[in-house]
Short mmCIF file of C-alpha atoms and ligand atoms in Angstrom, two decimals:
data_model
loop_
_atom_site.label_atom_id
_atom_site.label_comp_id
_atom_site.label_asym_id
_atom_site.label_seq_id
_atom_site.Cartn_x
_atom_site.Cartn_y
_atom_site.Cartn_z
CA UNK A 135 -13.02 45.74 16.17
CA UNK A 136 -14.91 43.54 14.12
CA UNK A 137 -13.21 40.34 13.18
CA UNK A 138 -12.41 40.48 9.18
CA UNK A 139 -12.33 37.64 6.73
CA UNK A 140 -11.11 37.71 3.05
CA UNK A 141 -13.69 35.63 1.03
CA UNK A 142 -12.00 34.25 -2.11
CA UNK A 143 -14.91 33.74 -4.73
CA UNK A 144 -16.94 36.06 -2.21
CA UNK A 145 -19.52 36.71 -5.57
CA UNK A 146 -20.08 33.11 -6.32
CA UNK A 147 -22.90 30.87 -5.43
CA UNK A 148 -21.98 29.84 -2.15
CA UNK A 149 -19.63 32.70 -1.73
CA UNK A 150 -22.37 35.62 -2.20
CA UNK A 151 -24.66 33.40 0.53
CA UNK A 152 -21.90 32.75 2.96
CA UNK A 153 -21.10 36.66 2.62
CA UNK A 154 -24.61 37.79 3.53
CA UNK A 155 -24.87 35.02 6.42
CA UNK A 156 -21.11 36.58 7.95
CA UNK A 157 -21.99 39.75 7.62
CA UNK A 158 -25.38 38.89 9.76
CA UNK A 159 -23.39 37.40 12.17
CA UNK A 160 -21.19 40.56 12.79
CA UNK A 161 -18.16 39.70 11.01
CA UNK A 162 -16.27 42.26 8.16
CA UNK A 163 -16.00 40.97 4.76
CA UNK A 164 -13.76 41.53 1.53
CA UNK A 165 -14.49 39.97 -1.23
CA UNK A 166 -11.78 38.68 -4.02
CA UNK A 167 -13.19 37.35 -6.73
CA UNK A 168 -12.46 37.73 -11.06
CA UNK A 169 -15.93 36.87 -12.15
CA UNK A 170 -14.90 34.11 -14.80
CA UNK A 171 -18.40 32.06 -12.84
CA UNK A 172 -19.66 35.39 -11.10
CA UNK A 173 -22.05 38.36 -13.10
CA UNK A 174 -20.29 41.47 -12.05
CA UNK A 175 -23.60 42.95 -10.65
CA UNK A 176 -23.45 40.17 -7.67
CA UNK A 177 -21.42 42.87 -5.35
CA UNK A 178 -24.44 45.65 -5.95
CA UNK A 179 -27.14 43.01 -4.80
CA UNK A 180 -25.14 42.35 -1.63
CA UNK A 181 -25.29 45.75 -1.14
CA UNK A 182 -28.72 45.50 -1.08
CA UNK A 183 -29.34 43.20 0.79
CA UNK A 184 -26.67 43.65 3.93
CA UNK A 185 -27.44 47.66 3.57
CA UNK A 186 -23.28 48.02 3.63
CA UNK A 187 -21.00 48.98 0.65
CA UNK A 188 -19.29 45.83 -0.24
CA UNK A 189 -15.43 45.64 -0.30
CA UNK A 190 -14.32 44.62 -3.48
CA UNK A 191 -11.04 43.15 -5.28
CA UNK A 192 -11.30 42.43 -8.86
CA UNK A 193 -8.35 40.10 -8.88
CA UNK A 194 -7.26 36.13 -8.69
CA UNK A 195 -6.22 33.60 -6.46
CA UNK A 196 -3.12 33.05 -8.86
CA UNK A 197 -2.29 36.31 -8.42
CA UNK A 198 0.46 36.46 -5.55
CA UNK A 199 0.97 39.95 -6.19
CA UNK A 200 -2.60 40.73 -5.75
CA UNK A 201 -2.92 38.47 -2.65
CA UNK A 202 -0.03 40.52 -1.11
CA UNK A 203 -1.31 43.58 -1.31
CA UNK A 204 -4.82 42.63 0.16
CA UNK A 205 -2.47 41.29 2.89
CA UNK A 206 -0.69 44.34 3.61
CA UNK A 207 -3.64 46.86 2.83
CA UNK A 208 -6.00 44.94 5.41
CA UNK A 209 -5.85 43.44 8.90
CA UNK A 210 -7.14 40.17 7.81
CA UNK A 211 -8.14 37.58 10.59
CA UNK A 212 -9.26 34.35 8.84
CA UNK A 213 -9.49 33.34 5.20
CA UNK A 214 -12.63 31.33 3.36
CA UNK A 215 -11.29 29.96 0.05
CA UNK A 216 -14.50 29.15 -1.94
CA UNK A 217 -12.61 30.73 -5.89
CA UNK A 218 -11.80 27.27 -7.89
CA UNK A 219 -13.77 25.57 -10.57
CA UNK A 220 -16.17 23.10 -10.80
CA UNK A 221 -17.54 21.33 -13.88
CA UNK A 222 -16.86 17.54 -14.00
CA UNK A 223 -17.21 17.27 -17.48
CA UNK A 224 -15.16 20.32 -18.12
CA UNK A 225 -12.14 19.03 -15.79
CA UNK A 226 -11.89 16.03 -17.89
CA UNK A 227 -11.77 17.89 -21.26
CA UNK A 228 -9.34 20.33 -19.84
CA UNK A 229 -7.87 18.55 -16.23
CA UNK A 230 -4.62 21.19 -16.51
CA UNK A 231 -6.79 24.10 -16.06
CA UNK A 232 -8.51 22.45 -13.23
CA UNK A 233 -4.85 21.78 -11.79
CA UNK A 234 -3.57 24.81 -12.00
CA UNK A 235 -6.99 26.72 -10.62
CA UNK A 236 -7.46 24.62 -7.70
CA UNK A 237 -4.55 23.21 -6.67
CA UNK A 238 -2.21 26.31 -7.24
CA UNK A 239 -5.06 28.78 -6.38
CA UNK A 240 -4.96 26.81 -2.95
CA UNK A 241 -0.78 27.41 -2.44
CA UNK A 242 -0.66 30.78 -3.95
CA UNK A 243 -2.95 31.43 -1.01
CA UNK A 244 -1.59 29.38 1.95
CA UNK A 245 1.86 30.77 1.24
CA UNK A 246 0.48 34.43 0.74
CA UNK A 247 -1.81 33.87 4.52
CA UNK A 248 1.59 32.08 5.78
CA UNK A 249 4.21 35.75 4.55
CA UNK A 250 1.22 37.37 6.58
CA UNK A 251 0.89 35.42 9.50
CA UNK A 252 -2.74 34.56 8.82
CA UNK A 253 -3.65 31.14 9.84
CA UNK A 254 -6.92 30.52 9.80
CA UNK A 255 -8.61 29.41 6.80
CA UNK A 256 -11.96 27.48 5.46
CA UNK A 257 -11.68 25.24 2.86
CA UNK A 258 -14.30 24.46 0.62
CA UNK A 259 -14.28 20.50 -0.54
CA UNK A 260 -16.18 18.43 -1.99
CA UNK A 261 -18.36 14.78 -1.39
CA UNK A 262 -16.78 13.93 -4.97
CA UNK A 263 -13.72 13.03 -2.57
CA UNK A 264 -15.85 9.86 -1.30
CA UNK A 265 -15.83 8.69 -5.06
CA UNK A 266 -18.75 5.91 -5.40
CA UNK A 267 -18.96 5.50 -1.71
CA UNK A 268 -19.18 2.08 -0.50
CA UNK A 269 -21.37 2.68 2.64
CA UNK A 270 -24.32 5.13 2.97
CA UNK A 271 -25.05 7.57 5.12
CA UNK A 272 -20.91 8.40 4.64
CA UNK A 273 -19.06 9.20 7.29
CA UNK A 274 -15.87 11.43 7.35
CA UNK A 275 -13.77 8.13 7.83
CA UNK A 276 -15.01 6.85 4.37
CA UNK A 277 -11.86 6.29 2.34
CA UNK A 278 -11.28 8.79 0.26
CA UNK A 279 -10.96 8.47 -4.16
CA UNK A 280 -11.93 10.70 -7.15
CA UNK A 281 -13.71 9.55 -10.37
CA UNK A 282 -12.26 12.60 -12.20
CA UNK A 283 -9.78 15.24 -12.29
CA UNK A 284 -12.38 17.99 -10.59
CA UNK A 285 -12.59 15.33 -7.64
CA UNK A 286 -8.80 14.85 -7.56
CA UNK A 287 -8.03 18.66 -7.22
CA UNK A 288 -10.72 18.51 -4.21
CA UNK A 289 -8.68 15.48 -2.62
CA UNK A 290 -5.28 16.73 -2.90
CA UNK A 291 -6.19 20.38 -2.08
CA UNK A 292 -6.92 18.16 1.49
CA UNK A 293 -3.41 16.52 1.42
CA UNK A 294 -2.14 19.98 0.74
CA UNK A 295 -3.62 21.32 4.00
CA UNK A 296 -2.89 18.36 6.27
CA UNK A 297 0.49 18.40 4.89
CA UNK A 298 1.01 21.87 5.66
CA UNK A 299 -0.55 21.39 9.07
CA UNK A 300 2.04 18.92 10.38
CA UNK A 301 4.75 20.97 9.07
CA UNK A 302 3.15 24.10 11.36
CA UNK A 303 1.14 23.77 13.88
CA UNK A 304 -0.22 27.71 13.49
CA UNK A 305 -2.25 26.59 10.77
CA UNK A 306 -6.36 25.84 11.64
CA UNK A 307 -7.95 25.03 8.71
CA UNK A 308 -11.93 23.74 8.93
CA UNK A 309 -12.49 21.56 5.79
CA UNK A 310 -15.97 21.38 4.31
CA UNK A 311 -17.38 18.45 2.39
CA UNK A 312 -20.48 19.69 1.01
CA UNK A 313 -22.82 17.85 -0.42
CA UNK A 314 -25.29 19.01 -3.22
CA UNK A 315 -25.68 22.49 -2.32
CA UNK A 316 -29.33 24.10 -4.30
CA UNK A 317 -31.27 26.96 -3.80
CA UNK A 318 -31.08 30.68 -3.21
CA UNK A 319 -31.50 33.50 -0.88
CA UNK A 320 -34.90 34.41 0.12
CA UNK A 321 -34.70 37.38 -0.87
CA UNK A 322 -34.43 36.08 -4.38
CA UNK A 323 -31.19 38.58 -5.27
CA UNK A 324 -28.64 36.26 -5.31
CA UNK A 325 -29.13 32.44 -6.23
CA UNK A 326 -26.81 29.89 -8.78
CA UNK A 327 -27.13 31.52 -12.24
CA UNK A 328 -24.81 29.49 -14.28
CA UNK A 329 -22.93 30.59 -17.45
CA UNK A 330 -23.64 28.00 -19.83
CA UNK A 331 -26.38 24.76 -20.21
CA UNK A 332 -25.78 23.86 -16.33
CA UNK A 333 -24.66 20.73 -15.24
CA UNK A 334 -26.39 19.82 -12.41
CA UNK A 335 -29.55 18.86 -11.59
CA UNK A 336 -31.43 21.69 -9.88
CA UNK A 337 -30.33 24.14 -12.16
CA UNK A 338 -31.07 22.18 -14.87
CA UNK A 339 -34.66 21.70 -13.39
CA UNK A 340 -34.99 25.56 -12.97
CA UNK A 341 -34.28 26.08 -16.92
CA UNK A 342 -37.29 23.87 -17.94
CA UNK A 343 -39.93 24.95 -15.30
CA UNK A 344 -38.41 28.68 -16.33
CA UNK A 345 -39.08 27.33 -20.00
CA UNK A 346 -35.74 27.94 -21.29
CA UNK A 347 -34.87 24.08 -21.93
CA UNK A 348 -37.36 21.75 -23.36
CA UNK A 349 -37.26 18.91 -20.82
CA UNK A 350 -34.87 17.05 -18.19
CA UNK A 351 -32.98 14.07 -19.31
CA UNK A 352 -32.74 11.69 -16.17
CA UNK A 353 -29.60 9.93 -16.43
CA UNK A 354 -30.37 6.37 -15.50
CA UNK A 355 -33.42 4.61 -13.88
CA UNK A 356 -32.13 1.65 -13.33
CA UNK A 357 -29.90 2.03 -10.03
CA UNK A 358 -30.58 0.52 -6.78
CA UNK A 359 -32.15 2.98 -5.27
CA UNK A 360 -35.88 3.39 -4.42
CA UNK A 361 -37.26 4.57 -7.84
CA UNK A 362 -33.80 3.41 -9.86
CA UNK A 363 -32.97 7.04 -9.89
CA UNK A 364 -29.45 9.02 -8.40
CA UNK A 365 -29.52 9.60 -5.06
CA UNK A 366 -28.39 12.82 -3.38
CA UNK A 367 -28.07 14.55 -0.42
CA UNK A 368 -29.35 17.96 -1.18
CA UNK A 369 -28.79 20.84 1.27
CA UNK A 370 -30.20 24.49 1.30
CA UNK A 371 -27.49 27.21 0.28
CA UNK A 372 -28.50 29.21 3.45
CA UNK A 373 -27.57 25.99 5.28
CA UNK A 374 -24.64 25.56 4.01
CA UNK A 375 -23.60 29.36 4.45
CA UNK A 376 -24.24 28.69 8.17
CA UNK A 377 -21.88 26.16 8.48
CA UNK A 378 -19.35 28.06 7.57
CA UNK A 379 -20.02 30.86 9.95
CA UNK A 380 -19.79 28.03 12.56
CA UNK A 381 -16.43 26.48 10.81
CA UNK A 382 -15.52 30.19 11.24
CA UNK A 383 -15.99 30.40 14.56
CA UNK A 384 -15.02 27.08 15.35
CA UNK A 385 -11.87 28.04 14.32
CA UNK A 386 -11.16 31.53 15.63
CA UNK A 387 -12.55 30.24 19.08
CA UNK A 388 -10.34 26.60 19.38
CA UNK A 389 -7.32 27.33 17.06
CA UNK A 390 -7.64 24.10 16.15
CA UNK A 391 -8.92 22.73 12.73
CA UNK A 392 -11.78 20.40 11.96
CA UNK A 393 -12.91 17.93 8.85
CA UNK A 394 -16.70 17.87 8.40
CA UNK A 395 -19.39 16.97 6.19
CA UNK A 396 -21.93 19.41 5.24
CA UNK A 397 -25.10 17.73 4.26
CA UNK A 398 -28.84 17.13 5.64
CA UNK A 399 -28.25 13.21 6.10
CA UNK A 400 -31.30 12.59 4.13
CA UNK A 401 -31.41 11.15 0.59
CA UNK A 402 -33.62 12.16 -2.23
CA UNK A 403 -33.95 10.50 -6.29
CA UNK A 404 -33.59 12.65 -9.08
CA UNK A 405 -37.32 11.81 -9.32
CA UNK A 406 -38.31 12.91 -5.67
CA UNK A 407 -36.45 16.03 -6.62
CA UNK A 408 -37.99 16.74 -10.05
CA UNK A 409 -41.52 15.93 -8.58
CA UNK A 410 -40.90 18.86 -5.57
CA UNK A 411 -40.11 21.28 -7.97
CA UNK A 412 -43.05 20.68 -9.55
CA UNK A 413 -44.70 21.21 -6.74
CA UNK A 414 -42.96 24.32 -5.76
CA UNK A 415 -43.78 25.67 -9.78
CA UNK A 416 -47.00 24.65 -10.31
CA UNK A 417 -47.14 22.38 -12.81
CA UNK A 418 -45.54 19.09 -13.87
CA UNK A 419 -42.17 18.86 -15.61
CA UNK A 420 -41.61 17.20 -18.52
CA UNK A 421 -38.50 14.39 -18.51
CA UNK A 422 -37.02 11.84 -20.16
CA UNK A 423 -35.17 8.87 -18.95
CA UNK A 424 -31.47 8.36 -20.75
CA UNK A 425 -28.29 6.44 -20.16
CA UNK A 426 -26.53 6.88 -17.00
CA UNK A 427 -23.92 9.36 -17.16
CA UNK A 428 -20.34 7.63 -16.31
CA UNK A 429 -18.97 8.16 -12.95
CA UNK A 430 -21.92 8.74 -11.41
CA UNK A 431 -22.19 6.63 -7.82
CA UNK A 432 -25.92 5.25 -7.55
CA UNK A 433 -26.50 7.11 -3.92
CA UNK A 434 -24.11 9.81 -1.92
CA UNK A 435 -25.94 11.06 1.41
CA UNK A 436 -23.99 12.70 4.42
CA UNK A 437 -23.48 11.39 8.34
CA UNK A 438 -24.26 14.52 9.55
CA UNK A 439 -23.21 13.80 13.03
CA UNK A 440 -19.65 15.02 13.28
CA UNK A 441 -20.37 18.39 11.93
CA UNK A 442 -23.38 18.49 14.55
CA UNK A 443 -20.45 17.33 17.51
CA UNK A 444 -17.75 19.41 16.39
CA UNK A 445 -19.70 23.03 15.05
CA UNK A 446 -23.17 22.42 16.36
CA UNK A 447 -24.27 22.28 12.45
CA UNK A 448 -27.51 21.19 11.51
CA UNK A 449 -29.48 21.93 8.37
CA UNK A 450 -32.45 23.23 8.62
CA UNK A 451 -34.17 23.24 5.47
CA UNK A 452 -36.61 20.87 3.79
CA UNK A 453 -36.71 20.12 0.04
CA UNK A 454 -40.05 21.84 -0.57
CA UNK A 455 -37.65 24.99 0.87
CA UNK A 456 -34.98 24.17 -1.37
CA UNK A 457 -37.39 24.05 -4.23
CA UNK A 458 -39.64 26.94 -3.80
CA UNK A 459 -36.41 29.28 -2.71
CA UNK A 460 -34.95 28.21 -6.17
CA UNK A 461 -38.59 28.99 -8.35
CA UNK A 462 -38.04 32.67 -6.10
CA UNK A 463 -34.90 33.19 -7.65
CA UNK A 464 -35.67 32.04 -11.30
CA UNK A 465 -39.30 34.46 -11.25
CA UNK A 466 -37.13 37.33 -9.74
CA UNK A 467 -35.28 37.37 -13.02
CA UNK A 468 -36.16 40.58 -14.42
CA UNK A 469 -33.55 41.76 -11.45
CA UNK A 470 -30.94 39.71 -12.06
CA UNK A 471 -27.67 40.85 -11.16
CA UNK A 472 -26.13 41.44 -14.36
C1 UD1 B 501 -21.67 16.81 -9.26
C2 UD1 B 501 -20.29 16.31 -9.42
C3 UD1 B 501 -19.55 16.52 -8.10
C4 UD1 B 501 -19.58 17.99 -7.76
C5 UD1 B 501 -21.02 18.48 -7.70
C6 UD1 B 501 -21.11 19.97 -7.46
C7 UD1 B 501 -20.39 14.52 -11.10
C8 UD1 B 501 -20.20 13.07 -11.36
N1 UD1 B 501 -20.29 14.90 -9.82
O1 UD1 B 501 -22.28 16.07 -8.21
O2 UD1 B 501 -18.23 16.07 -8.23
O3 UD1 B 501 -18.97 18.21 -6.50
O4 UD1 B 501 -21.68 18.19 -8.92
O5 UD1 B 501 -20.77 20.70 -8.59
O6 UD1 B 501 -20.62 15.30 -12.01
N2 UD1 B 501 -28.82 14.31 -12.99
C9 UD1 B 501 -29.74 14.00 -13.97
N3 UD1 B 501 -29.87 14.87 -15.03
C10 UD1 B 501 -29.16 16.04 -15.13
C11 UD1 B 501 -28.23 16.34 -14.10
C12 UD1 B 501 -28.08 15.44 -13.05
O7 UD1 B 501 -30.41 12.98 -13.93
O8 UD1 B 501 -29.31 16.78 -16.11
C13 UD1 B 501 -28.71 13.39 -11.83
C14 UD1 B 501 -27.31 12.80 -11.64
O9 UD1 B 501 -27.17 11.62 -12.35
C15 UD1 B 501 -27.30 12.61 -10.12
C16 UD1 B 501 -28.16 13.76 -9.57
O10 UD1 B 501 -28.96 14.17 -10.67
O11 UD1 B 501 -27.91 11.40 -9.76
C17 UD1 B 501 -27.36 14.94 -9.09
O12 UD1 B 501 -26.46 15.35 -10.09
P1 UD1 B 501 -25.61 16.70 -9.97
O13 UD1 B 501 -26.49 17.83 -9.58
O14 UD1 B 501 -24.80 16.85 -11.22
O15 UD1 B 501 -24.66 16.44 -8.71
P2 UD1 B 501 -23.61 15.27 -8.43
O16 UD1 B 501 -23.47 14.35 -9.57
O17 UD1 B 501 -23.96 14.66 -7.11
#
């Protein structure tokens, strides 16, 4: 029988790619998600593209009820908890809602897996929990901070699960620190399609080659960094997806848990980034250069070397990938899930 995993925000970004990549690898999938950052037509697509009806609960993380009953319906071997939320700006506006999402989302889970005697789960953190790191590339060791309440969920969501790992020893929980995840599928189906005027850079950079937003504002050129630009470390979705196959299996194989960093190890500048998606859409991008936005650490790139020890993880992707896959996505649009 094939091993099944419950994927919690299965029809998000990184949830719809991890899906596709677990489903390659042999393993049985159900996805939970409520759709509040996911367009309803994502399930469909991954239809398409895996060739298998998806299973699909309509349902939330807070609900214990509904976590119960996927329990008790379902042999369920291992969890992967990707459903939280994560706009910076909008955790600071509204930090309760960010509490009570990710942080409760987390224990409504762990004690639902713990009254069914599932133990396995993958967490999905965050490099925000280095804060402005002091020493570059970062290792897992780094200490550990927040520079707002997003970042704080993603750091005690990790004290949750090592707390709840010394009190029982059944637990194996693999921990993911991803970096900037970017890109899409290459099928161009599924890709990061957010709601609103995104936040982050790539997107951003996909409106205004797509024409939809006049121009990028660069937040701060004065950093020291090699063009004065942010520096990130940028990894391929499909990469990242990967990794968690090999968290997954990691963990069913050891029954042991593991703390890694998903990134490439390689830093690139706003600028570096802006000028490859140029590249990968044909023509230049317009920009302009504007304050720094506060918080913001000058450089954040990953030591990649634990995650290559402990799952055999490497990224695999260039940026000129990670570009081009994203332009895919954004021309596809006329088959947008919907
Ligand atoms: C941000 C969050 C981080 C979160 C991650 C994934 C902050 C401070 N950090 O990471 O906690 O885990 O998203 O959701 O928000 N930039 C521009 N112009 C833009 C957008 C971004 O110049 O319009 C620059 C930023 O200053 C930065 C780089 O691009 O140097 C990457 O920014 P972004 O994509 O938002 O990612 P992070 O800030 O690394």
């Amino acid at each position: 029988m094939a091993t099944r995993v419950l994927l919690t925000g299965g029809a998000g970004y990184i949830g719809s790619h991890t899906y596709v990549a677990l489903c390659e690898a042999g393993y049985e999938c159900i996805v939970l998600d409520n759709f509040s950052n996911a367009a309803h037509g994502v399930p469909d697509v991954l239809e398409k593209i895996t060739g298998a009806p998806v299973q699909l609960v309509e349902g939330d993380v807070l609900d214990r009820g509904c976590l119960d009953h996927i329990f008790h319906a379902h042999h369920i071997d291992a969890v992967i908890h990707f459903a939280a939320l994560k706009s910076v700006g909008e955790s600071i506006a509204n930090p309760l809602a960010y509490m009570q999402c990710n942080i409760g989302g987390l224990v409504t889970l762990m004690q639902a897996m713990k009254a069914a005697g599932v133990y396995h789960l993958v967490f999905s953190s965050s490099a925000s929990v280095y804060g402005n790191p002091e020493a570059l590339p970062v290792p897992e060791t780094a200490p550990l901070s927040y520079a707002s309440p997003y970042g704080y969920t993603k750091l005690a969501c990790e004290q949750i699960i090592a707390q709840a790992g010394a009190a029982d020893p059944k637990w194996a929980v693999g921990v993911l620190r991803y970096f900037n995840p970017v890109g899409a599928h290459p099928s161009g189906l599924i890709g990061e399609d957010p709601k609103d005027v995104p936040n982050n850079l790539m997107p951003y950079i996909a409106k205004v080659a797509a024409g939809e937003l006049p121009q990028l504002s660069v937040f701060g050129n004065d950093y020291p960094t090699q063009d004065g630009t942010g520096v990130r470390d940028y990894i391929h979705v499909c990469d990242l997806a990967a990794g968690h196959v090999l968290s997954l299996k990691s963990l069913l194989e050891e029954n042991a848990g593991h703390l890694v960093n998903l990134g490439t190890g390689q830093g690139y500048s706003v600028l570096e980034l802006l000028d490859a998606y140029s590249k990968a859409c044909g023509r230049d991008l317009p920009y302009q250069i504007v304050e720094r936005r506060p918080g913001d650490p000058a450089a954040s790139f990953a030591d990649p070397q634990r995650a290559r020890d402990v799952l055999g993880f490497q990224a695999s992707h260039s940026l000129d990938e990670m570009c081009a896959s994203s332009w895919h996505w954004i021309n596809t649009g006329a088959q947008k899930p919907g």
